[in-house]
Short mmCIF file of C-alpha atoms and ligand atoms in Angstrom, two decimals:
data_model
loop_
_atom_site.label_atom_id
_atom_site.label_comp_id
_atom_site.label_asym_id
_atom_site.label_seq_id
_atom_site.Cartn_x
_atom_site.Cartn_y
_atom_site.Cartn_z
CA MET P 27 32.54 64.00 -53.21
CA ALA P 28 35.03 62.32 -50.29
CA GLY P 29 32.84 59.16 -50.45
CA LEU P 30 31.44 56.75 -47.64
CA LYS P 31 34.52 54.99 -46.40
CA VAL P 32 34.37 51.59 -45.02
CA ALA P 33 36.94 49.17 -44.07
CA VAL P 34 35.86 45.74 -45.30
CA LEU P 35 37.21 42.68 -43.27
CA PRO P 36 35.89 39.49 -44.68
CA GLY P 37 38.36 37.33 -42.38
CA ASP P 38 38.15 33.53 -42.49
CA GLY P 39 35.98 31.02 -43.81
CA ILE P 40 32.33 31.64 -45.43
CA GLY P 41 33.30 35.41 -43.98
CA GLN P 42 34.88 36.07 -47.86
CA GLU P 43 32.19 34.75 -49.52
CA VAL P 44 29.44 36.58 -47.72
CA THR P 45 31.10 39.98 -47.62
CA GLU P 46 31.85 39.69 -51.18
CA GLU P 47 27.88 39.73 -51.71
CA ALA P 48 27.67 42.34 -49.25
CA VAL P 49 29.65 44.69 -50.97
CA LYS P 50 28.38 43.88 -54.57
CA VAL P 51 24.79 45.13 -52.86
CA LEU P 52 26.14 48.26 -51.49
CA GLU P 53 27.73 49.10 -54.94
CA VAL P 54 24.61 48.71 -56.66
CA VAL P 55 22.88 50.99 -53.83
CA GLY P 56 25.33 53.50 -54.34
CA LYS P 57 24.62 53.68 -58.06
CA ARG P 58 20.84 53.65 -57.65
CA PHE P 59 20.92 56.53 -54.75
CA GLY P 60 24.20 58.41 -56.10
CA HIS P 61 26.62 57.56 -53.64
CA ARG P 62 30.09 56.70 -53.60
CA PHE P 63 31.66 53.75 -51.41
CA VAL P 64 35.03 53.58 -50.79
CA PHE P 65 35.75 50.18 -49.78
CA ARG P 66 39.36 49.34 -47.87
CA GLU P 67 40.18 45.70 -47.51
CA ALA P 68 41.98 44.86 -44.74
CA LEU P 69 43.25 41.33 -42.78
CA VAL P 70 41.69 39.99 -39.95
CA GLY P 71 41.41 36.62 -37.78
CA GLY P 72 43.29 33.40 -38.86
CA THR P 73 44.12 34.96 -42.48
CA ALA P 74 45.82 37.63 -40.78
CA TYR P 75 47.85 35.50 -38.48
CA ASP P 76 48.90 33.32 -41.59
CA LYS P 77 50.16 36.60 -43.85
CA ARG P 78 51.29 39.21 -40.54
CA GLY P 79 51.51 36.56 -37.59
CA VAL P 80 48.85 38.36 -35.35
CA PRO P 81 45.03 38.23 -36.11
CA LEU P 82 44.52 41.85 -35.85
CA PRO P 83 47.49 43.76 -37.57
CA GLU P 84 48.09 47.32 -36.94
CA GLU P 85 47.60 48.03 -40.59
CA THR P 86 44.06 46.74 -40.43
CA LEU P 87 43.43 49.03 -37.33
CA GLN P 88 44.63 52.07 -39.23
CA ILE P 89 42.14 51.34 -42.19
CA CYS P 90 39.37 50.82 -39.83
CA ARG P 91 40.64 53.93 -37.57
CA ASP P 92 40.26 56.04 -41.23
CA SER P 93 37.04 54.83 -42.07
CA GLN P 94 33.30 55.37 -40.85
CA ALA P 95 32.17 52.17 -40.51
CA ILE P 96 33.64 48.33 -40.74
CA LEU P 97 32.17 45.53 -42.43
CA LEU P 98 33.20 42.53 -40.87
CA GLY P 99 32.68 38.83 -42.49
CA ALA P 100 33.61 36.19 -39.75
CA VAL P 101 36.81 34.70 -38.23
CA GLY P 102 37.88 31.23 -36.87
CA GLY P 103 38.56 27.80 -37.58
CA GLU P 104 40.37 24.65 -36.73
CA LYS P 105 43.74 25.41 -38.35
CA TRP P 106 44.12 28.21 -35.48
CA ASP P 107 42.47 26.62 -32.75
CA ASN P 108 45.64 25.48 -30.86
CA LEU P 109 47.15 29.04 -30.73
CA PRO P 110 47.60 30.93 -27.58
CA PRO P 111 44.55 32.87 -26.59
CA HIS P 112 45.93 36.63 -27.49
CA LEU P 113 46.42 35.21 -30.89
CA ARG P 114 43.51 33.33 -31.74
CA PRO P 115 41.51 34.49 -34.52
CA GLU P 116 38.61 35.47 -31.86
CA ALA P 117 41.01 37.67 -30.31
CA ALA P 118 40.67 40.19 -33.27
CA LEU P 119 36.92 40.79 -32.29
CA LEU P 120 37.20 41.57 -28.88
CA ALA P 121 39.91 43.72 -29.75
CA LEU P 122 38.16 45.74 -32.11
CA ARG P 123 35.28 46.04 -29.95
CA LYS P 124 37.83 47.48 -27.10
CA ASN P 125 39.55 49.70 -29.22
CA PHE P 126 36.61 51.64 -30.62
CA GLN P 127 34.89 51.43 -27.45
CA LEU P 128 31.52 49.96 -29.44
CA PHE P 129 29.43 49.42 -26.37
CA ALA P 130 26.19 49.04 -28.23
CA ASN P 131 25.71 45.61 -29.73
CA LEU P 132 22.27 45.82 -31.89
CA ARG P 133 20.67 42.65 -33.26
CA PRO P 134 17.09 42.98 -34.90
CA VAL P 135 15.14 39.73 -34.73
CA ILE P 136 12.86 39.67 -37.79
CA LEU P 137 11.16 37.00 -39.41
CA PHE P 138 11.04 37.20 -43.04
CA PRO P 139 7.28 35.68 -43.73
CA PRO P 140 8.07 33.48 -46.33
CA LEU P 141 10.76 31.73 -43.65
CA ILE P 142 8.14 31.19 -41.02
CA SER P 143 8.26 27.39 -41.63
CA ALA P 144 11.98 27.59 -41.11
CA SER P 145 11.56 28.24 -37.07
CA PRO P 146 10.96 25.59 -34.35
CA ILE P 147 8.26 27.79 -33.04
CA LYS P 148 4.42 27.82 -33.74
CA ARG P 149 3.38 30.07 -36.92
CA SER P 150 0.77 31.58 -34.44
CA ILE P 151 3.44 32.70 -32.18
CA LEU P 152 5.75 34.14 -34.31
CA LYS P 153 3.68 36.07 -36.90
CA GLY P 154 4.64 39.78 -36.77
CA ILE P 155 7.69 39.59 -34.70
CA ASP P 156 10.15 42.62 -35.13
CA ILE P 157 12.28 43.14 -32.23
CA MET P 158 15.36 45.19 -31.52
CA ILE P 159 17.89 43.56 -29.09
CA VAL P 160 20.18 46.16 -27.65
CA ARG P 161 23.23 44.90 -25.59
CA GLU P 162 25.82 46.41 -23.66
CA LEU P 163 28.90 45.26 -25.02
CA THR P 164 32.34 46.31 -23.25
CA GLY P 165 31.34 45.68 -19.53
CA GLY P 166 29.80 43.64 -16.70
CA LEU P 167 30.85 40.25 -16.35
CA TYR P 168 32.87 39.69 -19.05
CA PHE P 169 35.45 42.63 -18.26
CA GLY P 170 34.84 42.91 -14.52
CA GLN P 171 37.83 42.45 -12.03
CA PRO P 172 38.95 40.98 -10.39
CA LYS P 173 38.69 37.79 -12.83
CA GLU P 174 40.93 35.02 -11.63
CA ARG P 175 41.62 31.58 -10.14
CA ARG P 176 42.49 31.54 -6.47
CA GLU P 177 43.57 28.69 -4.10
CA LEU P 178 41.05 28.25 -0.94
CA GLU P 179 41.28 26.18 1.96
CA GLY P 180 42.98 23.45 -0.38
CA GLU P 181 40.45 24.15 -3.68
CA ARG P 182 40.35 25.88 -6.81
CA VAL P 183 37.89 28.76 -6.74
CA ALA P 184 37.09 31.28 -9.59
CA VAL P 185 36.36 34.87 -9.51
CA ASP P 186 34.32 36.81 -12.07
CA SER P 187 32.98 40.25 -11.50
CA MET P 188 30.03 42.08 -12.45
CA VAL P 189 30.85 45.73 -12.48
CA TYR P 190 28.95 48.47 -13.94
CA SER P 191 28.94 52.40 -13.62
CA GLU P 192 26.47 54.83 -13.87
CA SER P 193 28.05 56.39 -17.22
CA GLU P 194 28.24 52.84 -18.55
CA ILE P 195 24.59 52.24 -18.32
CA LYS P 196 23.68 55.89 -19.36
CA ARG P 197 25.11 55.67 -22.49
CA ILE P 198 23.66 52.48 -23.58
CA ALA P 199 20.54 53.35 -22.30
CA GLU P 200 20.35 56.63 -24.26
CA VAL P 201 21.12 54.66 -27.38
CA ALA P 202 18.05 51.95 -26.69
CA PHE P 203 15.73 54.82 -26.13
CA GLN P 204 16.80 56.65 -29.15
CA ILE P 205 16.21 53.81 -31.25
CA ALA P 206 12.87 53.09 -29.73
CA ARG P 207 11.73 56.56 -30.58
CA GLY P 208 12.73 55.63 -34.49
CA ARG P 209 10.39 52.25 -34.18
CA ARG P 210 7.23 51.37 -32.12
CA LYS P 211 8.38 53.50 -29.12
CA LEU P 212 8.15 50.67 -26.64
CA LEU P 213 11.36 49.28 -24.39
CA HIS P 214 11.72 46.85 -21.87
CA SER P 215 14.61 47.06 -19.97
CA VAL P 216 15.83 43.45 -18.77
CA ASP P 217 17.68 42.70 -15.21
CA LYS P 218 17.75 41.12 -12.32
CA ALA P 219 17.19 44.00 -9.79
CA ASN P 220 15.68 41.76 -7.23
CA ILE P 221 18.98 39.73 -6.66
CA LEU P 222 21.93 41.72 -8.06
CA GLU P 223 23.31 45.27 -6.85
CA THR P 224 24.50 45.90 -10.60
CA SER P 225 20.86 45.73 -11.69
CA ARG P 226 19.47 47.81 -8.84
CA LEU P 227 21.65 50.68 -10.11
CA TRP P 228 20.79 49.53 -13.80
CA ARG P 229 17.08 50.26 -13.05
CA GLU P 230 17.65 53.48 -11.17
CA VAL P 231 19.90 55.01 -14.08
CA VAL P 232 17.36 53.72 -16.76
CA ASN P 233 14.54 55.52 -14.55
CA GLU P 234 16.62 58.67 -14.89
CA VAL P 235 17.20 58.41 -18.93
CA ALA P 236 13.75 57.51 -19.29
CA LYS P 237 12.32 61.19 -18.26
CA SER P 238 14.06 62.69 -21.48
CA TYR P 239 11.87 60.33 -23.48
CA PRO P 240 8.30 60.57 -22.34
CA ASP P 241 7.11 59.61 -25.84
CA VAL P 242 8.65 55.90 -25.38
CA LYS P 243 6.57 53.44 -23.30
CA PHE P 244 8.98 51.31 -20.99
CA TYR P 245 8.84 48.57 -18.47
CA HIS P 246 11.32 46.87 -16.42
CA LEU P 247 11.57 43.03 -16.62
CA TYR P 248 13.34 40.45 -14.74
CA VAL P 249 15.91 38.28 -17.21
CA ASP P 250 14.26 34.90 -16.31
CA ASN P 251 10.88 36.03 -17.11
CA ALA P 252 12.02 38.07 -20.38
CA ALA P 253 13.47 34.34 -21.17
CA MET P 254 9.96 32.80 -20.97
CA GLN P 255 8.31 35.92 -22.58
CA LEU P 256 10.07 35.76 -25.70
CA ILE P 257 8.85 32.20 -26.27
CA ARG P 258 5.48 32.90 -24.77
CA ASN P 259 4.51 36.16 -26.47
CA PRO P 260 7.46 37.54 -28.47
CA ARG P 261 5.15 40.33 -30.21
CA GLN P 262 4.90 42.04 -27.03
CA PHE P 263 8.49 43.24 -27.51
CA ASP P 264 9.72 46.28 -29.81
CA VAL P 265 13.36 47.16 -28.36
CA ILE P 266 14.84 44.89 -25.32
CA LEU P 267 17.68 47.03 -23.58
CA THR P 268 20.00 44.65 -21.50
CA GLU P 269 23.59 44.07 -20.07
CA ASN P 270 26.39 42.00 -21.36
CA THR P 271 25.90 38.19 -20.36
CA PHE P 272 21.75 38.74 -19.91
CA GLY P 273 21.91 40.15 -24.03
CA ASP P 274 24.48 37.18 -24.92
CA ILE P 275 21.92 34.81 -24.11
CA LEU P 276 18.73 36.53 -24.65
CA SER P 277 19.60 37.32 -28.35
CA ASP P 278 20.47 33.53 -29.11
CA GLU P 279 17.29 32.43 -27.73
CA ALA P 280 15.37 35.34 -29.84
CA ALA P 281 17.57 34.12 -32.97
CA MET P 282 15.93 30.77 -32.88
CA LEU P 283 12.85 32.61 -33.25
CA THR P 284 13.88 33.33 -37.12
CA GLY P 285 14.68 29.64 -37.57
CA SER P 286 18.05 30.29 -39.62
CA ILE P 287 21.54 31.83 -38.48
CA GLY P 288 22.38 32.46 -41.93
CA MET P 289 19.66 35.70 -41.81
CA LEU P 290 20.98 37.10 -38.74
CA PRO P 291 22.56 40.71 -38.95
CA SER P 292 24.27 42.51 -36.27
CA ALA P 293 25.60 45.92 -35.59
CA SER P 294 28.10 47.66 -32.80
CA ILE P 295 28.24 51.08 -32.50
CA ARG P 296 29.10 53.68 -29.92
CA GLY P 297 26.58 56.35 -30.49
CA ASP P 298 28.60 58.82 -32.87
CA GLY P 299 27.97 56.85 -36.20
CA PHE P 300 30.87 54.80 -36.26
CA GLY P 301 30.41 51.33 -36.20
CA MET P 302 31.15 47.43 -37.11
CA TYR P 303 28.56 45.57 -38.89
CA GLU P 304 28.24 41.51 -39.09
CA PRO P 305 26.56 38.83 -39.44
CA VAL P 306 25.88 37.05 -36.33
CA HIS P 307 27.23 33.48 -37.51
CA GLY P 308 30.95 32.22 -37.56
CA SER P 309 33.26 31.41 -40.39
CA ALA P 310 31.14 27.90 -40.80
CA PRO P 311 34.21 25.95 -41.76
CA ASP P 312 31.98 23.09 -42.97
CA ILE P 313 30.35 24.66 -45.90
CA ALA P 314 33.42 27.04 -46.60
CA GLY P 315 34.84 27.33 -50.31
CA LYS P 316 31.47 25.62 -51.52
CA GLY P 317 29.55 28.36 -52.60
CA ILE P 318 26.62 27.44 -50.38
CA ALA P 319 26.81 29.96 -47.67
CA ASN P 320 23.86 32.25 -47.09
CA PRO P 321 25.13 35.71 -47.65
CA ILE P 322 21.89 37.01 -46.31
CA ALA P 323 23.09 38.17 -42.82
CA SER P 324 26.21 39.79 -44.03
CA ILE P 325 23.77 42.08 -46.50
CA LEU P 326 21.39 42.88 -44.11
CA SER P 327 24.24 43.87 -41.82
CA SER P 328 25.12 46.24 -44.39
CA ALA P 329 21.67 47.51 -44.48
CA MET P 330 22.12 48.46 -40.85
CA MET P 331 25.49 50.02 -41.87
CA LEU P 332 23.76 52.39 -44.00
CA ARG P 333 21.19 53.20 -41.32
CA PHE P 334 23.30 53.65 -38.10
CA SER P 335 26.56 54.90 -39.79
CA PHE P 336 25.66 56.68 -42.79
CA GLY P 337 21.66 58.02 -41.98
CA LEU P 338 20.52 56.36 -44.73
CA GLU P 339 17.32 55.06 -44.14
CA GLU P 340 15.90 55.04 -47.56
CA GLU P 341 18.68 52.89 -48.91
CA ALA P 342 18.87 50.35 -45.68
CA LYS P 343 15.01 49.80 -46.35
CA ALA P 344 15.52 49.11 -50.36
CA ILE P 345 18.32 46.57 -49.21
CA GLU P 346 15.49 44.96 -47.02
CA GLU P 347 12.82 45.13 -49.28
CA ALA P 348 15.21 43.24 -51.88
CA VAL P 349 15.89 40.43 -49.55
CA ARG P 350 12.13 40.01 -49.06
CA ASP P 351 11.43 40.22 -52.46
CA VAL P 352 14.09 37.66 -53.34
CA LEU P 353 12.71 35.27 -50.61
CA GLU P 354 9.09 35.87 -51.91
CA MET P 355 10.19 34.97 -55.64
CA GLY P 356 11.37 31.64 -53.84
CA TYR P 357 15.25 31.51 -54.01
CA ARG P 358 16.94 29.77 -51.46
CA THR P 359 20.40 28.80 -50.27
CA PRO P 360 20.68 25.41 -48.87
CA ASP P 361 20.10 26.59 -45.35
CA ILE P 362 16.64 27.77 -45.88
CA MET P 363 15.92 25.46 -48.89
CA SER P 364 12.40 23.99 -48.57
CA LYS P 365 10.16 22.03 -50.94
CA GLY P 366 9.32 23.64 -54.47
CA LYS P 367 11.71 26.54 -53.97
CA ILE P 368 14.75 27.50 -56.04
CA GLN P 369 18.18 26.82 -54.76
CA VAL P 370 20.60 29.01 -55.33
CA SER P 371 24.46 29.62 -54.80
CA THR P 372 25.74 32.55 -52.34
CA LYS P 373 26.98 34.28 -55.67
CA GLU P 374 23.52 34.08 -57.02
CA MET P 375 21.60 34.92 -54.35
CA GLY P 376 23.71 38.14 -54.11
CA ASP P 377 23.24 38.91 -57.61
CA ARG P 378 19.64 38.18 -57.17
CA ILE P 379 19.35 40.60 -54.32
CA ALA P 380 21.48 43.27 -56.09
CA GLN P 381 19.27 43.00 -59.51
CA ALA P 382 15.81 43.69 -56.63
CA ILE P 383 17.48 46.48 -55.58
CA PHE P 384 16.85 48.45 -58.94
CA LYS P 385 13.12 46.63 -59.36
P1 LIG Q 8 29.23 29.05 -37.21
O1 LIG Q 8 27.89 30.02 -37.10
O2 LIG Q 8 30.31 29.51 -38.00
O3 LIG Q 8 28.31 27.91 -38.01
C1 LIG Q 8 27.30 26.93 -37.18
C2 LIG Q 8 26.76 26.27 -38.43
O4 LIG Q 8 25.65 27.02 -39.37
C3 LIG Q 8 27.38 25.30 -39.45
O5 LIG Q 8 27.06 24.20 -39.65
C4 LIG Q 8 27.53 26.08 -40.48
O6 LIG Q 8 27.67 25.48 -41.73
C5 LIG Q 8 26.03 26.84 -40.19
N1 LIG Q 8 26.09 28.07 -40.92
C6 LIG Q 8 26.99 29.37 -40.23
N2 LIG Q 8 26.35 30.62 -41.16
C7 LIG Q 8 25.71 30.05 -42.17
C8 LIG Q 8 25.42 30.82 -43.26
N3 LIG Q 8 25.87 31.88 -43.48
N4 LIG Q 8 25.03 30.09 -44.55
C9 LIG Q 8 24.40 28.95 -43.90
N5 LIG Q 8 25.16 28.22 -42.89
C10 LIG Q 8 25.58 28.81 -42.03
O7 LIG Q 8 29.56 28.73 -35.87
P2 LIG Q 8 30.52 27.27 -35.15
O8 LIG Q 8 30.51 26.19 -36.33
O9 LIG Q 8 30.28 27.08 -33.82
O10 LIG Q 8 32.00 28.13 -35.22
C11 LIG Q 8 32.89 27.63 -36.38
C12 LIG Q 8 33.80 28.91 -36.08
O11 LIG Q 8 33.58 30.42 -36.14
C13 LIG Q 8 34.81 29.01 -34.93
O12 LIG Q 8 36.08 29.11 -35.16
C14 LIG Q 8 33.95 29.95 -33.96
O13 LIG Q 8 35.15 30.44 -32.96
C15 LIG Q 8 33.96 31.17 -35.12
N6 LIG Q 8 33.01 32.26 -34.85
C16 LIG Q 8 33.24 33.10 -35.06
C17 LIG Q 8 32.28 34.38 -35.00
C18 LIG Q 8 32.32 35.58 -35.46
O14 LIG Q 8 33.40 35.51 -36.19
N7 LIG Q 8 31.65 36.66 -35.30
C19 LIG Q 8 31.00 33.91 -34.38
C20 LIG Q 8 30.76 32.30 -33.82
C21 LIG Q 8 31.63 31.84 -34.21
#
């Protein structure tokens, strides 16, 4: 058997600690369900810069090309903050997304019932939320040209361009509708079509794509209203489809519904099975090396990998259930600790989740 090939890029700071736990859990899933994972580790971020002089060495890219999925930790740290932009650790993330055309960013927003008090929002509003944000990741305002500084009538002027083509909108909409089909069959497409031309095209194309998914109920929503509705009544959402900038902002807003950044996974995919999976959080230099980082975001990212890159739904659910069980048993890393619970280290949390896979 060839095995399921995964490029493992732990990166910097707590990226290394949490990725180790995700790999541990995947190994156990392999044993329980009879899969062989082939993990190949490679350098990325500041660690890569220190050893190879660049944040994304060619050998890392090659290992990623030879794999079906990338499991990434996190990159960055003060040590590398003064490097020129193309050598900074974060440049590796943009380069990976661009190189592999990872145009769809998926961020699930799930609240684990035992952590309901970790969110600043009222319990009654939060109960039962389960949202998937599908954000376009390689177009729009962040990449559109021209993007420059100018001098106009003696003063500085800056320009960013919001550009979307029909094909860019179509492919992300297809991903979102397909995901909605596998969930509660409900989709909200978010735009600003009352003002922006790109949004008017977005709406047109989403309407066209929707015709192939008559089983999915869908609505258009202006982004300002969406921001409000996410706090007013988050339970009304299942899949939220949106462009790059709106998705960036809305997904952080939605993250706050769940309370802790250490719990949030993400996937960046392109619709053909290949994908990059990483926690939403960064390298957390303030707690790196202390063995106290929460590995759950990374472990849940590996569950997304099983679901989206390998089509292993049952295995993905086994990880998610193991996380739920361990939280219900009262185990907590310091970031989600509350009175009466049992505080554990990064490694112990990984061990507990791995054990729960075999329950
Ligand atoms: P961060 O997400 O690293 O940390 C923010 C806060 O959350 C810190 O107090 C940290 O201790 C805490 N935290 C984060 N993850 C945690 C976890 N798993 N368990 C417990 N606590 C956790 O964001 P930051 O401090 O703004 O950035 C630190 C570095 O990470 C910077 O260099 C930044 O550029 C980089 N960064 C990288 C990524 C990425 O690799 N995708 C994302 C965001 C930030």
